[in-house]
Amino acid sequence: QSVLTQPPSVSGAPGQRVTISCTGTSDNIGAGYDVHWYQQLPGTAPKLLIYGNIHRPSGVPDRFSASKSGTSASLAITGLQVDDEADYYCQSYDSRLRPNWVFGGGTKLTVL
Amino acid sequence: EVQVVESGGGLVQPGGSLRLSCAASGFTFSSYEMNWVRQAPGKGLEWISYTSGSGYTIYYADSVKGRFTISRDNAKNSLYLQMNSLRAEDTAVYYCARLLNYFDLWGRGTLVAVSS
């Protein structure tokens, strides 16, 4: 069971907007630790998608955006493309077990 | 090119040992904190170990503490993971990952399978 909770799956049609939630506690996201997001395309390694709650690394399209509020964070993908089909993971830091970099369980995005 | 490349995975019997390596290139290796993150088949990501740039500060997840040892050789731009007393539940792809406040650089991973 992951420390950060994500929905197992989301889906959307090409061109649509989807959101993926990441719910934590007062020991991690709610404690003020940053949330980061990773994209894992099938059969490949994870790739940094969003860092510091809202920032996109160079090369990541602005179709990807994220936010954080309280004990939760959210990743939004607009203008869905078939190539966006992947697993998405949120990640933060948990203060209960120092140190402890924690991940969400991952969300499988299916583009219908 | 900035990259990290893992090697050393394979099939090992329960109770056995394996040593993973991660070769870094394209950046000043000694300036970066490095980690091992693993992913069991069909499962999510699990952070398992950290080392500071100097190698003096080291942390482990409870799931591997006492069995795994992380180390680095900055002269060789390499990170290592010595894995002892391996269990079936250690079966996973092991990734080497560079840490800023987030994991910004990942290798392609190396598969470790623990089975008799």
CSV table of C-alpha atoms in Angstrom, one decimal:
chain,number,residue,atom,x,y,z
A,1,GLN,CA,0.0,0.0,0.0
A,2,SER,CA,1.5,3.3,-1.1
A,3,VAL,CA,1.9,6.3,1.1
A,4,LEU,CA,0.5,8.5,-1.6
A,5,THR,CA,-2.9,7.5,-3.0
A,6,GLN,CA,-3.6,7.7,-6.8
A,7,PRO,CA,-6.5,6.3,-8.8
A,8,PRO,CA,-5.4,3.0,-10.5
A,9,SER,CA,-6.7,4.2,-13.8
A,10,VAL,CA,-8.1,7.1,-15.8
A,11,SER,CA,-9.1,7.3,-19.4
A,12,GLY,CA,-10.1,9.9,-22.0
A,13,ALA,CA,-10.5,10.4,-25.7
A,14,PRO,CA,-8.0,12.2,-27.9
A,15,GLY,CA,-8.3,15.9,-27.4
A,16,GLN,CA,-10.0,15.7,-24.0
A,17,ARG,CA,-8.7,16.8,-20.6
A,18,VAL,CA,-8.0,14.3,-17.8
A,19,THR,CA,-6.8,14.8,-14.2
A,20,ILE,CA,-4.9,12.5,-11.9
A,21,SER,CA,-5.1,13.0,-8.2
A,22,CYS,CA,-2.5,12.3,-5.6
A,23,THR,CA,-3.7,12.3,-2.0
A,24,GLY,CA,-1.3,12.3,1.0
A,25,THR,CA,-1.3,13.2,4.6
A,26,SER,CA,0.0,15.8,7.0
A,27,ASP,CA,3.3,13.8,7.1
A,28,ASN,CA,4.1,14.4,3.5
A,29,ILE,CA,2.2,16.6,1.1
A,30,GLY,CA,0.4,18.4,3.9
A,31,ALA,CA,3.7,19.1,5.7
A,32,GLY,CA,4.7,21.3,2.8
A,33,TYR,CA,6.9,18.9,0.9
A,34,ASP,CA,7.0,19.4,-2.8
A,35,VAL,CA,5.1,17.0,-5.2
A,36,HIS,CA,6.7,15.8,-8.4
A,37,TRP,CA,5.3,13.8,-11.2
A,38,TYR,CA,6.8,11.1,-13.5
A,39,GLN,CA,5.6,9.6,-16.7
A,40,GLN,CA,6.5,6.0,-17.5
A,41,LEU,CA,5.7,5.0,-21.1
A,42,PRO,CA,5.2,1.2,-21.6
A,43,GLY,CA,8.5,-0.7,-21.2
A,44,THR,CA,10.6,2.3,-20.4
A,45,ALA,CA,12.1,4.0,-17.4
A,46,PRO,CA,10.2,6.8,-15.5
A,47,LYS,CA,10.8,10.3,-16.8
A,48,LEU,CA,10.4,13.5,-14.8
A,49,LEU,CA,7.3,15.3,-15.9
A,50,ILE,CA,6.6,18.0,-13.3
A,51,TYR,CA,8.9,19.1,-10.4
A,52,GLY,CA,8.3,21.4,-7.5
A,53,ASN,CA,4.5,21.1,-7.7
A,54,ILE,CA,4.1,23.1,-10.8
A,55,HIS,CA,7.2,23.3,-12.9
A,56,ARG,CA,7.8,21.5,-16.2
A,57,PRO,CA,11.3,20.5,-17.2
A,58,SER,CA,12.5,21.6,-20.6
A,59,GLY,CA,10.9,19.7,-23.4
A,60,VAL,CA,7.7,18.8,-21.5
A,61,PRO,CA,4.7,20.2,-23.4
A,62,ASP,CA,2.5,22.8,-21.7
A,63,ARG,CA,-0.4,20.4,-22.1
A,64,PHE,CA,0.9,19.0,-18.8
A,65,SER,CA,0.2,21.0,-15.7
A,66,ALA,CA,0.0,20.3,-12.0
A,67,SER,CA,-1.2,21.9,-8.8
A,68,LYS,CA,-1.0,21.2,-5.1
A,69,SER,CA,-3.4,22.2,-2.3
A,70,GLY,CA,-3.4,21.0,1.3
A,71,THR,CA,-2.7,17.3,1.5
A,72,SER,CA,-3.4,16.6,-2.2
A,73,ALA,CA,-1.9,17.3,-5.6
A,74,SER,CA,-3.2,17.0,-9.1
A,75,LEU,CA,-1.8,16.4,-12.6
A,76,ALA,CA,-3.8,17.7,-15.6
A,77,ILE,CA,-3.3,16.7,-19.2
A,78,THR,CA,-5.1,18.7,-21.9
A,79,GLY,CA,-5.4,17.9,-25.6
A,80,LEU,CA,-4.9,14.2,-24.9
A,81,GLN,CA,-2.8,12.4,-27.4
A,82,VAL,CA,-2.4,8.6,-28.0
A,83,ASP,CA,1.3,9.0,-27.1
A,84,ASP,CA,0.2,10.1,-23.6
A,85,GLU,CA,-0.9,6.6,-22.8
A,86,ALA,CA,1.4,5.7,-19.9
A,87,ASP,CA,1.7,5.2,-16.1
A,88,TYR,CA,1.9,8.4,-14.1
A,89,TYR,CA,3.4,8.6,-10.6
A,90,CYS,CA,3.4,11.3,-8.0
A,91,GLN,CA,6.3,11.5,-5.5
A,92,SER,CA,7.0,13.5,-2.4
A,93,TYR,CA,8.8,13.2,0.9
A,94,ASP,CA,7.5,11.7,4.1
A,95,SER,CA,8.7,13.0,7.5
A,96,ARG,CA,7.5,10.0,9.5
A,97,LEU,CA,10.5,7.8,8.5
A,98,ARG,CA,13.5,10.0,7.8
A,99,PRO,CA,14.5,9.8,5.2
A,100,ASN,CA,11.8,8.5,3.0
A,101,TRP,CA,11.1,9.5,-0.6
A,102,VAL,CA,7.6,8.2,-1.3
A,103,PHE,CA,5.7,7.5,-4.5
A,104,GLY,CA,2.1,7.1,-5.3
A,105,GLY,CA,0.9,3.7,-6.5
A,106,GLY,CA,0.7,5.0,-10.1
A,107,THR,CA,-2.2,5.7,-12.5
A,108,LYS,CA,-2.6,4.0,-15.8
A,109,LEU,CA,-3.8,6.5,-18.4
A,110,THR,CA,-5.7,5.0,-21.3
A,111,VAL,CA,-6.4,7.1,-24.4
A,112,LEU,CA,-9.5,5.7,-25.9
B,1,GLU,CA,25.2,13.1,-23.1
B,2,VAL,CA,24.0,13.1,-19.6
B,3,GLN,CA,23.1,9.6,-18.6
B,4,VAL,CA,23.3,6.8,-16.1
B,5,VAL,CA,23.4,3.1,-17.2
B,6,GLU,CA,22.7,0.2,-14.9
B,7,SER,CA,24.2,-3.3,-15.2
B,8,GLY,CA,24.6,-6.4,-13.1
B,9,GLY,CA,21.1,-7.8,-12.9
B,10,GLY,CA,20.2,-11.4,-13.5
B,11,LEU,CA,18.7,-14.5,-12.1
B,12,VAL,CA,19.7,-15.5,-8.5
B,13,GLN,CA,18.5,-18.0,-6.0
B,14,PRO,CA,16.9,-17.0,-2.8
B,15,GLY,CA,19.5,-16.2,-0.2
B,16,GLY,CA,22.0,-15.3,-2.9
B,17,SER,CA,23.9,-12.1,-3.6
B,18,LEU,CA,24.2,-9.8,-6.6
B,19,ARG,CA,26.0,-6.5,-7.2
B,20,LEU,CA,24.5,-3.8,-9.3
B,21,SER,CA,26.5,-1.1,-11.0
B,22,CYS,CA,25.5,2.3,-12.4
B,23,ALA,CA,27.8,4.1,-14.7
B,24,ALA,CA,27.3,7.9,-14.9
B,25,SER,CA,28.5,10.2,-17.7
B,26,GLY,CA,28.0,13.7,-18.9
B,27,PHE,CA,27.9,15.4,-15.5
B,28,THR,CA,30.0,15.9,-12.4
B,29,PHE,CA,29.0,12.7,-10.6
B,30,SER,CA,30.5,13.6,-7.2
B,31,SER,CA,28.3,16.7,-7.0
B,32,TYR,CA,25.1,14.7,-7.0
B,33,GLU,CA,23.2,12.6,-4.5
B,34,MET,CA,22.3,9.3,-6.0
B,35,ASN,CA,19.6,6.7,-5.3
B,36,TRP,CA,18.4,3.2,-6.2
B,37,VAL,CA,14.7,2.9,-6.9
B,38,ARG,CA,13.1,-0.4,-7.8
B,39,GLN,CA,9.9,-1.6,-9.5
B,40,ALA,CA,8.5,-5.0,-9.0
B,41,PRO,CA,6.7,-6.6,-12.0
B,42,GLY,CA,3.5,-4.9,-12.6
B,43,LYS,CA,3.9,-2.7,-9.5
B,44,GLY,CA,4.8,0.8,-8.6
B,45,LEU,CA,8.0,2.6,-7.8
B,46,GLU,CA,9.8,2.0,-4.5
B,47,TRP,CA,12.8,4.1,-3.3
B,48,ILE,CA,15.3,1.8,-1.6
B,49,SER,CA,18.6,3.6,-1.0
B,50,TYR,CA,20.4,7.0,-1.0
B,51,THR,CA,23.9,8.2,-0.9
B,52,SER,CA,25.2,11.7,-0.7
B,53,GLY,CA,27.7,13.1,-3.2
B,54,SER,CA,30.7,12.2,-1.0
B,55,GLY,CA,29.2,8.8,0.0
B,56,TYR,CA,29.4,9.6,3.7
B,57,THR,CA,25.7,9.9,4.2
B,58,ILE,CA,23.6,6.8,3.4
B,59,TYR,CA,20.0,5.8,3.9
B,60,TYR,CA,18.0,2.7,3.3
B,61,ALA,CA,14.3,1.8,3.1
B,62,ASP,CA,13.3,-0.6,5.9
B,63,SER,CA,12.6,-3.3,3.3
B,64,VAL,CA,16.3,-3.6,2.4
B,65,LYS,CA,18.1,-2.3,5.5
B,66,GLY,CA,20.7,-4.8,6.8
B,67,ARG,CA,20.7,-6.7,3.5
B,68,PHE,CA,21.6,-4.1,0.8
B,69,THR,CA,24.6,-1.8,0.8
B,70,ILE,CA,24.9,1.3,-1.4
B,71,SER,CA,28.3,2.7,-2.3
B,72,ARG,CA,29.9,4.9,-4.9
B,73,ASP,CA,33.3,5.5,-6.5
B,74,ASN,CA,33.5,9.0,-7.6
B,75,ALA,CA,36.8,8.5,-9.4
B,76,LYS,CA,35.1,5.9,-11.6
B,77,ASN,CA,31.8,7.9,-11.8
B,78,SER,CA,30.0,4.8,-10.6
B,79,LEU,CA,27.3,3.8,-8.1
B,80,TYR,CA,26.8,0.4,-6.7
B,81,LEU,CA,24.3,-1.7,-4.8
B,82,GLN,CA,25.5,-4.9,-3.1
B,83,MET,CA,22.4,-7.1,-2.5
B,84,ASN,CA,22.7,-10.0,0.0
B,85,SER,CA,20.2,-12.4,1.4
B,86,LEU,CA,18.0,-11.9,-1.6
B,87,ARG,CA,14.3,-12.8,-1.4
B,88,ALA,CA,11.6,-13.5,-4.0
B,89,GLU,CA,10.1,-10.1,-3.1
B,90,ASP,CA,13.3,-8.4,-4.2
B,91,THR,CA,12.5,-9.4,-7.8
B,92,ALA,CA,12.2,-6.1,-9.7
B,93,VAL,CA,13.8,-3.7,-12.2
B,94,TYR,CA,16.4,-1.6,-10.3
B,95,TYR,CA,16.9,1.9,-11.4
B,96,CYS,CA,19.7,4.3,-10.7
B,97,ALA,CA,18.3,7.8,-10.2
B,98,ARG,CA,20.0,11.2,-9.7
B,99,LEU,CA,18.4,13.3,-6.9
B,100,LEU,CA,17.9,17.0,-6.8
B,101,ASN,CA,14.8,17.6,-4.7
B,102,TYR,CA,13.3,15.2,-7.2
B,103,PHE,CA,14.6,12.3,-9.3
B,104,ASP,CA,15.6,14.1,-12.5
B,105,LEU,CA,17.7,11.5,-14.3
B,106,TRP,CA,16.9,7.8,-14.5
B,107,GLY,CA,18.7,4.9,-16.1
B,108,ARG,CA,16.9,2.2,-18.2
B,109,GLY,CA,17.1,-0.2,-15.3
B,110,THR,CA,18.4,-3.7,-14.7
B,111,LEU,CA,16.2,-6.7,-13.9
B,112,VAL,CA,16.9,-8.8,-10.9
B,113,ALA,CA,15.0,-12.0,-10.6
B,114,VAL,CA,15.1,-14.0,-7.4
B,115,SER,CA,13.9,-17.6,-7.9
B,116,SER,CA,14.9,-21.2,-7.4
